[in-house]
Short mmCIF file of C-alpha atoms and ligand atoms in Angstrom, two decimals:
data_model
loop_
_atom_site.label_atom_id
_atom_site.label_comp_id
_atom_site.label_asym_id
_atom_site.label_seq_id
_atom_site.Cartn_x
_atom_site.Cartn_y
_atom_site.Cartn_z
CA MET A 1 5.49 127.02 430.84
CA PRO A 2 3.66 125.76 427.70
CA ALA A 3 1.28 122.80 428.20
CA ARG A 4 3.18 119.51 428.07
CA ASN A 5 2.59 116.50 425.78
CA ILE A 6 2.65 112.86 426.84
CA LEU A 7 2.48 109.89 424.48
CA VAL A 8 0.44 107.07 426.02
CA ILE A 9 1.20 103.53 424.84
CA ASN A 10 -0.75 100.33 425.53
CA CYS A 11 0.96 97.24 424.08
CA GLY A 12 -0.70 93.89 423.50
CA SER A 13 1.05 90.78 422.18
CA SER A 14 0.44 91.81 418.55
CA SER A 15 -0.88 95.37 418.86
CA ILE A 16 -0.02 98.84 420.14
CA LYS A 17 -2.68 101.43 421.02
CA PHE A 18 -1.36 104.96 421.28
CA ALA A 19 -2.60 108.49 422.01
CA LEU A 20 -0.91 111.85 422.35
CA VAL A 21 -2.32 113.72 425.35
CA ASN A 22 -1.75 117.44 425.98
CA GLU A 23 -2.23 118.40 429.62
CA ASP A 24 -4.54 121.28 428.69
CA HIS A 25 -6.82 119.34 426.33
CA GLU A 26 -9.47 116.74 427.09
CA HIS A 27 -9.17 114.97 423.73
CA SER A 28 -6.01 113.49 422.27
CA ALA A 29 -4.44 115.28 419.31
CA ILE A 30 -3.61 111.99 417.59
CA SER A 31 -4.56 108.43 418.46
CA GLY A 32 -4.26 105.11 416.72
CA LEU A 33 -3.65 101.40 416.66
CA ALA A 34 -0.85 99.29 415.19
CA GLU A 35 -2.16 95.76 414.78
CA ARG A 36 -1.30 92.26 413.52
CA LEU A 37 2.32 92.98 414.44
CA GLY A 38 4.73 90.23 413.42
CA SER A 39 2.53 89.17 410.47
CA PRO A 40 2.60 90.09 406.76
CA ASP A 41 -0.62 92.11 407.38
CA ALA A 42 0.87 94.35 410.06
CA GLN A 43 -0.46 97.90 409.75
CA VAL A 44 -0.95 101.10 411.68
CA HIS A 45 -4.11 103.28 411.64
CA TRP A 46 -4.39 106.69 413.23
CA GLN A 47 -6.70 109.64 413.38
CA GLN A 48 -5.87 113.27 413.68
CA ASP A 49 -8.27 116.24 413.48
CA GLY A 50 -11.04 113.86 412.32
CA ASN A 51 -8.91 112.50 409.44
CA LYS A 52 -8.18 108.77 409.35
CA GLN A 53 -4.99 107.37 407.82
CA SER A 54 -3.34 103.93 407.57
CA LEU A 55 0.00 102.52 406.60
CA MET A 56 0.87 98.89 405.80
CA LEU A 57 4.00 97.72 407.66
CA PRO A 58 4.50 94.10 406.48
CA ASN A 59 6.14 91.95 409.21
CA ALA A 60 6.75 94.95 411.46
CA ASP A 61 7.42 94.07 415.10
CA HIS A 62 6.73 96.33 418.10
CA ARG A 63 9.94 98.28 417.56
CA ALA A 64 9.33 98.84 413.84
CA ALA A 65 5.76 100.00 414.54
CA LEU A 66 6.90 102.37 417.29
CA ALA A 67 9.58 103.71 414.94
CA GLN A 68 6.63 104.94 412.79
CA VAL A 69 4.42 106.09 415.66
CA LEU A 70 6.95 108.09 417.66
CA PRO A 71 7.90 110.57 414.88
CA LEU A 72 4.17 111.02 414.16
CA ALA A 73 3.63 111.92 417.81
CA GLN A 74 6.71 114.17 417.87
CA THR A 75 5.54 116.09 414.80
CA THR A 76 2.00 116.45 416.16
CA ALA A 77 3.45 117.72 419.44
CA GLY A 78 5.47 120.33 417.52
CA GLY A 79 8.69 118.58 418.55
CA GLN A 80 7.71 118.99 422.23
CA LEU A 81 7.16 115.47 423.57
CA HIS A 82 7.80 115.48 427.32
CA GLY A 83 7.40 111.84 428.27
CA ILE A 84 5.89 108.46 427.50
CA GLY A 85 3.34 106.72 429.74
CA HIS A 86 3.06 102.95 429.35
CA ARG A 87 0.02 101.04 430.52
CA VAL A 88 1.10 97.92 432.40
CA VAL A 89 -1.55 95.43 433.47
CA HIS A 90 -0.07 93.88 436.61
CA GLY A 91 2.12 95.55 439.22
CA GLY A 92 1.61 92.88 441.88
CA GLU A 93 2.22 94.13 445.43
CA TYR A 94 5.45 95.83 444.33
CA PHE A 95 3.84 98.80 442.57
CA THR A 96 1.42 100.88 444.65
CA ALA A 97 1.61 103.82 442.21
CA ALA A 98 2.96 104.73 438.77
CA SER A 99 6.73 104.41 438.54
CA LYS A 100 9.55 105.84 436.39
CA LEU A 101 11.03 103.13 434.18
CA ASP A 102 14.62 102.09 434.80
CA HIS A 103 16.47 98.78 435.10
CA SER A 104 15.00 97.97 438.51
CA THR A 105 11.36 98.78 437.64
CA ILE A 106 11.66 96.77 434.40
CA ALA A 107 13.04 93.83 436.39
CA ALA A 108 10.13 94.12 438.86
CA ILE A 109 7.57 94.15 436.01
CA ARG A 110 9.27 91.06 434.60
CA ALA A 111 9.18 89.38 438.01
CA THR A 112 5.40 90.01 438.15
CA ALA A 113 4.83 88.27 434.79
CA PRO A 114 3.71 84.95 436.37
CA LEU A 115 0.61 86.85 437.62
CA ALA A 116 -0.19 88.18 434.11
CA PRO A 117 1.59 85.83 431.67
CA LEU A 118 -0.25 87.15 428.60
CA HIS A 119 -0.12 90.87 429.42
CA ASN A 120 3.08 91.89 431.23
CA PRO A 121 5.50 90.39 428.64
CA ALA A 122 3.57 92.21 425.87
CA ASN A 123 3.71 95.48 427.86
CA LEU A 124 7.48 94.97 428.26
CA LEU A 125 7.93 94.60 424.49
CA GLY A 126 6.61 98.14 424.04
CA ILE A 127 8.59 99.54 426.98
CA GLU A 128 11.89 98.12 425.76
CA ALA A 129 11.29 99.22 422.16
CA ALA A 130 10.33 102.77 423.23
CA ILE A 131 13.36 103.11 425.52
CA LYS A 132 15.68 102.00 422.68
CA LEU A 133 14.10 104.53 420.31
CA PHE A 134 13.93 107.39 422.84
CA PRO A 135 16.60 106.77 425.48
CA ASN A 136 16.56 110.37 426.71
CA LEU A 137 12.81 110.73 427.23
CA ILE A 138 11.31 110.04 430.68
CA GLN A 139 9.15 106.93 430.50
CA VAL A 140 6.67 105.85 433.15
CA ALA A 141 4.74 102.64 433.84
CA VAL A 142 1.14 103.07 435.00
CA PHE A 143 -0.42 99.91 436.45
CA ASP A 144 -4.03 98.67 436.24
CA THR A 145 -3.60 97.15 439.70
CA ALA A 146 -1.84 99.99 441.60
CA PHE A 147 -4.99 101.96 442.51
CA HIS A 148 -6.32 98.89 444.35
CA GLN A 149 -3.25 98.47 446.58
CA THR A 150 -5.21 100.41 449.25
CA LEU A 151 -7.66 97.50 449.69
CA PRO A 152 -7.74 96.39 453.34
CA GLU A 153 -6.50 92.85 453.98
CA HIS A 154 -10.01 91.55 454.71
CA ALA A 155 -10.95 92.59 451.14
CA TYR A 156 -7.87 91.34 449.30
CA ARG A 157 -7.29 87.94 450.98
CA TYR A 158 -8.91 84.75 449.73
CA ALA A 159 -9.97 82.18 452.33
CA LEU A 160 -7.13 79.89 451.25
CA PRO A 161 -4.11 78.47 453.10
CA GLU A 162 -1.87 81.35 454.14
CA SER A 163 1.21 79.95 452.38
CA LEU A 164 -0.43 80.50 448.98
CA TYR A 165 -0.52 84.22 449.74
CA ARG A 166 2.83 84.44 451.53
CA ASP A 167 4.91 82.35 449.13
CA HIS A 168 3.04 82.73 445.84
CA GLY A 169 1.19 86.07 445.92
CA VAL A 170 -2.25 84.46 445.61
CA ARG A 171 -4.59 87.32 446.61
CA ARG A 172 -7.08 89.71 445.05
CA TYR A 173 -5.37 92.53 443.08
CA GLY A 174 -8.15 94.17 441.02
CA PHE A 175 -7.82 95.84 437.61
CA HIS A 176 -9.22 98.86 435.66
CA GLY A 177 -7.57 101.02 438.36
CA THR A 178 -6.85 103.97 436.04
CA SER A 179 -10.51 104.12 435.01
CA HIS A 180 -11.94 103.76 438.54
CA CYS A 181 -9.56 106.48 439.74
CA PHE A 182 -10.30 108.85 436.83
CA VAL A 183 -14.12 108.68 437.00
CA SER A 184 -14.33 108.93 440.79
CA GLN A 185 -12.14 112.06 440.76
CA ARG A 186 -14.17 113.52 437.90
CA ALA A 187 -17.43 112.75 439.75
CA ALA A 188 -16.12 114.57 442.82
CA GLU A 189 -15.20 117.58 440.64
CA MET A 190 -18.63 117.56 438.96
CA THR A 191 -20.51 117.47 442.25
CA GLY A 192 -18.25 119.84 444.18
CA LEU A 193 -17.41 117.20 446.80
CA PRO A 194 -13.79 116.99 448.02
CA VAL A 195 -12.18 113.78 446.69
CA ASN A 196 -10.79 113.05 450.16
CA ALA A 197 -14.24 113.21 451.77
CA SER A 198 -16.42 111.30 449.31
CA SER A 199 -17.64 107.71 448.77
CA TRP A 200 -18.48 106.18 445.40
CA LEU A 201 -19.58 102.95 443.80
CA VAL A 202 -18.26 102.58 440.24
CA ALA A 203 -19.43 100.21 437.50
CA HIS A 204 -16.83 100.13 434.69
CA LEU A 205 -18.67 98.29 431.91
CA GLY A 206 -16.68 97.78 428.72
CA ASN A 207 -15.57 94.53 427.11
CA GLY A 208 -14.11 93.82 430.53
CA CYS A 209 -16.32 94.84 433.45
CA SER A 210 -15.62 95.52 437.12
CA THR A 211 -17.12 97.29 440.11
CA CYS A 212 -15.25 99.28 442.76
CA ALA A 213 -15.90 100.92 446.13
CA ILE A 214 -13.90 104.16 446.51
CA VAL A 215 -13.66 106.05 449.82
CA ASN A 216 -11.78 109.37 450.15
CA GLY A 217 -10.03 108.78 446.82
CA GLN A 218 -8.89 105.24 447.72
CA SER A 219 -10.06 101.88 446.41
CA ARG A 220 -11.54 99.84 449.29
CA ASP A 221 -12.87 96.85 447.34
CA THR A 222 -13.23 95.77 443.73
CA SER A 223 -14.80 92.84 441.91
CA MET A 224 -11.81 91.53 439.91
CA GLY A 225 -9.31 89.38 441.80
CA LEU A 226 -6.04 87.54 441.18
CA THR A 227 -6.92 87.84 437.49
CA PRO A 228 -9.52 89.86 435.55
CA LEU A 229 -11.79 86.78 435.36
CA GLU A 230 -13.31 87.21 438.84
CA GLY A 231 -16.43 89.26 439.44
CA VAL A 232 -19.27 90.38 437.19
CA VAL A 233 -20.35 89.04 433.77
CA MET A 234 -18.23 90.47 430.90
CA GLY A 235 -18.16 90.30 427.09
CA THR A 236 -16.52 86.88 426.84
CA ARG A 237 -15.48 86.24 430.49
CA SER A 238 -17.75 84.35 432.86
CA GLY A 239 -17.08 86.35 436.03
CA ASP A 240 -17.68 84.35 439.23
CA VAL A 241 -18.40 80.63 438.93
CA ASP A 242 -18.23 77.82 441.47
CA PRO A 243 -14.47 77.04 441.77
CA ASN A 244 -15.39 73.32 441.71
CA LEU A 245 -16.46 73.81 438.08
CA HIS A 246 -12.87 73.08 437.02
CA GLY A 247 -12.85 69.65 438.68
CA HIS A 248 -16.36 68.89 437.49
CA LEU A 249 -15.51 69.58 433.83
CA ALA A 250 -12.24 67.67 434.09
CA ARG A 251 -13.95 64.61 435.61
CA THR A 252 -17.15 64.56 433.57
CA LEU A 253 -15.94 65.85 430.18
CA GLY A 254 -12.21 65.14 430.39
CA TRP A 255 -11.36 68.80 429.68
CA ASP A 256 -7.80 69.95 430.39
CA LEU A 257 -6.86 73.24 432.07
CA GLN A 258 -6.26 75.07 428.79
CA GLN A 259 -9.73 74.15 427.51
CA ILE A 260 -11.37 75.24 430.75
CA GLU A 261 -9.47 78.56 430.87
CA ASP A 262 -10.24 79.27 427.22
CA MET A 263 -13.94 78.55 427.80
CA LEU A 264 -14.12 80.80 430.89
CA ASN A 265 -12.13 83.68 429.32
CA LYS A 266 -13.04 83.60 425.65
CA ASN A 267 -16.37 81.80 425.17
CA SER A 268 -18.42 82.73 428.24
CA GLY A 269 -20.00 85.95 429.53
CA LEU A 270 -22.46 87.71 427.21
CA LEU A 271 -21.20 85.64 424.27
CA GLY A 272 -21.64 82.29 426.02
CA LEU A 273 -25.05 83.08 427.51
CA SER A 274 -26.52 84.59 424.33
CA GLY A 275 -24.89 82.21 421.87
CA LEU A 276 -24.81 85.29 419.65
CA SER A 277 -22.35 88.06 420.49
CA ASN A 278 -20.14 89.65 423.13
CA ASP A 279 -21.19 93.11 421.93
CA MET A 280 -23.93 94.77 423.98
CA ARG A 281 -25.23 96.81 421.02
CA SER A 282 -25.91 93.61 419.03
CA LEU A 283 -27.54 91.99 422.07
CA GLU A 284 -29.86 94.95 422.66
CA GLN A 285 -30.97 94.84 419.01
CA ALA A 286 -31.47 91.05 419.14
CA ARG A 287 -33.44 91.36 422.39
CA GLU A 288 -35.81 93.83 420.73
CA GLN A 289 -36.44 91.22 418.05
CA GLY A 290 -37.25 88.61 420.71
CA HIS A 291 -33.96 86.66 420.74
CA ALA A 292 -34.17 84.48 423.89
CA GLY A 293 -30.39 84.12 424.39
CA ALA A 294 -29.78 87.87 424.11
CA THR A 295 -32.64 88.56 426.54
CA LEU A 296 -31.25 86.10 429.09
CA ALA A 297 -27.68 87.42 428.72
CA ILE A 298 -28.88 90.96 429.49
CA GLU A 299 -30.94 89.80 432.50
CA VAL A 300 -28.03 87.84 434.00
CA PHE A 301 -25.57 90.69 433.28
CA CYS A 302 -27.71 93.29 435.10
CA TYR A 303 -28.69 91.08 438.05
CA ARG A 304 -25.11 90.01 438.75
CA LEU A 305 -23.86 93.57 438.31
CA ALA A 306 -26.42 94.83 440.84
CA LYS A 307 -25.44 92.03 443.24
CA SER A 308 -21.79 93.06 442.95
CA LEU A 309 -22.61 96.74 443.56
CA ALA A 310 -24.68 95.84 446.63
CA ALA A 311 -21.74 93.78 447.91
CA MET A 312 -19.34 96.70 447.27
CA SER A 313 -21.59 98.98 449.35
CA CYS A 314 -20.34 97.08 452.46
CA ALA A 315 -17.07 99.02 452.05
CA LEU A 316 -18.70 102.49 452.07
CA PRO A 317 -19.46 104.70 455.10
CA GLN A 318 -22.07 106.55 453.00
CA LEU A 319 -23.04 106.63 449.34
CA ASP A 320 -22.30 109.89 447.50
CA GLY A 321 -23.08 108.32 444.17
CA LEU A 322 -23.08 105.34 441.81
CA ILE A 323 -21.04 106.02 438.65
CA PHE A 324 -21.54 104.24 435.33
CA THR A 325 -18.66 104.28 432.82
CA GLY A 326 -17.09 102.27 429.93
CA GLY A 327 -18.71 101.64 426.53
CA ILE A 328 -21.81 99.99 428.05
CA GLY A 329 -22.00 102.19 431.14
CA GLU A 330 -21.71 105.39 429.09
CA ASN A 331 -24.15 104.38 426.35
CA SER A 332 -26.70 101.82 427.46
CA ALA A 333 -29.72 103.37 429.16
CA LEU A 334 -31.29 99.88 429.18
CA ILE A 335 -28.48 98.28 431.19
CA ARG A 336 -28.36 101.19 433.66
CA SER A 337 -32.12 101.07 434.13
CA LYS A 338 -32.30 97.29 434.61
CA THR A 339 -29.35 97.29 437.01
CA VAL A 340 -30.68 100.12 439.18
CA ALA A 341 -34.10 98.38 439.29
CA HIS A 342 -32.43 95.60 441.33
CA LEU A 343 -31.06 98.14 443.84
CA THR A 344 -34.22 99.54 445.42
CA LEU A 345 -32.94 98.49 448.88
CA LEU A 346 -30.18 101.12 448.40
CA ASN A 347 -33.08 103.51 447.58
CA LEU A 348 -31.69 104.00 444.04
CA ALA A 349 -34.07 105.14 441.28
CA LEU A 350 -33.47 106.74 437.87
CA ASP A 351 -34.99 109.70 436.08
CA GLU A 352 -35.67 107.73 432.88
CA LEU A 353 -35.65 110.84 430.65
CA ALA A 354 -32.23 111.89 431.97
CA ASN A 355 -31.06 108.28 431.68
CA ALA A 356 -32.14 108.04 428.03
CA SER A 357 -30.44 111.30 427.05
CA THR A 358 -27.12 110.76 428.88
CA VAL A 359 -25.29 108.80 426.17
CA ARG A 360 -22.45 109.18 423.62
CA GLY A 361 -19.94 110.99 425.78
CA VAL A 362 -22.41 113.09 427.80
CA ALA A 363 -21.66 113.26 431.54
CA GLY A 364 -24.23 114.00 434.20
CA PRO A 365 -26.70 112.88 436.86
CA ILE A 366 -29.46 110.39 435.94
CA HIS A 367 -31.13 109.72 439.33
CA ALA A 368 -34.73 110.53 440.18
CA HIS A 369 -35.33 113.57 442.40
CA GLY A 370 -34.96 112.77 446.10
CA HIS A 371 -32.95 109.56 445.53
CA PRO A 372 -29.20 108.94 445.95
CA ARG A 373 -27.00 110.24 443.16
CA VAL A 374 -26.42 108.09 440.05
CA MET A 375 -24.13 109.53 437.38
CA VAL A 376 -22.69 108.75 433.98
CA VAL A 377 -19.02 109.77 433.75
CA PRO A 378 -17.14 108.94 430.52
CA THR A 379 -13.80 107.37 431.32
CA ASN A 380 -10.51 108.51 429.83
CA GLU A 381 -7.78 106.02 430.74
CA GLU A 382 -5.26 107.64 428.37
CA ARG A 383 -5.67 110.96 430.14
CA GLN A 384 -5.26 109.35 433.58
CA ILE A 385 -2.07 107.61 432.39
CA ALA A 386 -0.80 110.95 431.05
CA LEU A 387 -1.67 112.71 434.35
CA ASP A 388 0.17 110.01 436.34
CA THR A 389 3.17 110.41 434.00
CA LEU A 390 3.13 114.21 434.39
CA ALA A 391 2.98 113.89 438.19
CA LEU A 392 6.24 111.90 438.06
CA LEU A 393 7.84 114.45 435.70
CA ASP A 394 7.07 117.08 438.35
CA ALA A 395 8.31 114.96 441.26
P1 AMP B 401 -15.35 99.48 425.71
O1 AMP B 401 -14.51 98.24 425.97
O2 AMP B 401 -15.35 100.44 426.87
O3 AMP B 401 -15.05 100.14 424.39
O4 AMP B 401 -16.87 98.98 425.60
C1 AMP B 401 -17.29 98.05 424.63
C2 AMP B 401 -18.73 97.65 424.91
O5 AMP B 401 -19.55 98.84 424.91
C3 AMP B 401 -19.31 96.72 423.86
O6 AMP B 401 -20.07 95.70 424.50
C4 AMP B 401 -20.22 97.64 423.09
O7 AMP B 401 -21.29 96.94 422.49
C5 AMP B 401 -20.73 98.54 424.19
N1 AMP B 401 -21.39 99.74 423.63
C6 AMP B 401 -20.83 100.74 422.91
N2 AMP B 401 -21.80 101.60 422.49
C7 AMP B 401 -23.00 101.11 422.95
C8 AMP B 401 -24.37 101.53 422.84
N3 AMP B 401 -24.71 102.61 422.18
N4 AMP B 401 -25.31 100.77 423.45
C9 AMP B 401 -24.98 99.65 424.12
N5 AMP B 401 -23.71 99.20 424.25
C10 AMP B 401 -22.73 99.92 423.67
#
């Protein structure tokens, strides 16, 4: 049987990211972004074989943009497109794995929208448009939360009145599941350990950041919670704060809920602390030039990340390795070094030469000889979504 092709789609409220993944190839044959959908400036950009192209699509909506993208993918796949994998942010407790899309799964994704009011409705726009355009192609939803449905109850429950969980689904769900799953499986492959007999800590550090404890291929704890705001410091999200902050800001400054949520999600994290940028590259450059805010943002980021990893270690029977991934985790030797320096009680130490040279897509070990394993493993969420889609095609 020739290698199969899956189109992976990730819809936001005004954008669609896409990539064509062939099961035999690590890198996608074509990938791109349709953005500013619904506005006069709507356009789609894509790259193929190193060539970049763009097309203006004034006022195109999700369906009009997909009507351009799908034939592009079909042609690139030589007419052999086998399925479409859709990234969906929140699967609640209903979805413990990827699921074929039909009327009942679409209804369940819609029913989960109160838990992800910005994301799930946007994901559904893409799903419904793609099904209308390609009614005969198998389409699959792959959830950011599903990998974490193996968390034990003592890890997923908040210490809140039981009725909030029972009647309203208030619990910890976790996100970045496709990435945590992909890199832990890849780390097991790279080290020759069986996935079902290995224990990992993962730090996924991109614009959003989260940590995860993975035992025998299953998520046992993770830093994000009911929403992606909980946990470590991120680009513009605060991560953990005292929950009484809401009341304090409302009473002392008269802020309403929208203002508080916007501040915590959009103006905090690295951006809020530094007063400069949410982008780690800019902060590292500013720190070198003595910028106090950038220096502090990096210190807080690394200390809180190390604290979260130490907390995650409670879920592990042994440590087979700490994995760094995501744009920061894959590229920033400084952040890896500063974070590991706070983890000497776990006996972690880096080989600084290996750390400095393991960047820009390179995978490999970076720990000092005689210390527990620390690795850099580039993530590939599109590939994991395609693999989950293929598994359902085979089922
Ligand atoms: P992602 O969301 O995975 O694309 O990651 C985005 C983050 O990775 C941003 O904060 C970038 O500044 C950061 N990043 C990308 N390349 C580097 C680099 N060479 N050094 C430090 N941070 C980087």
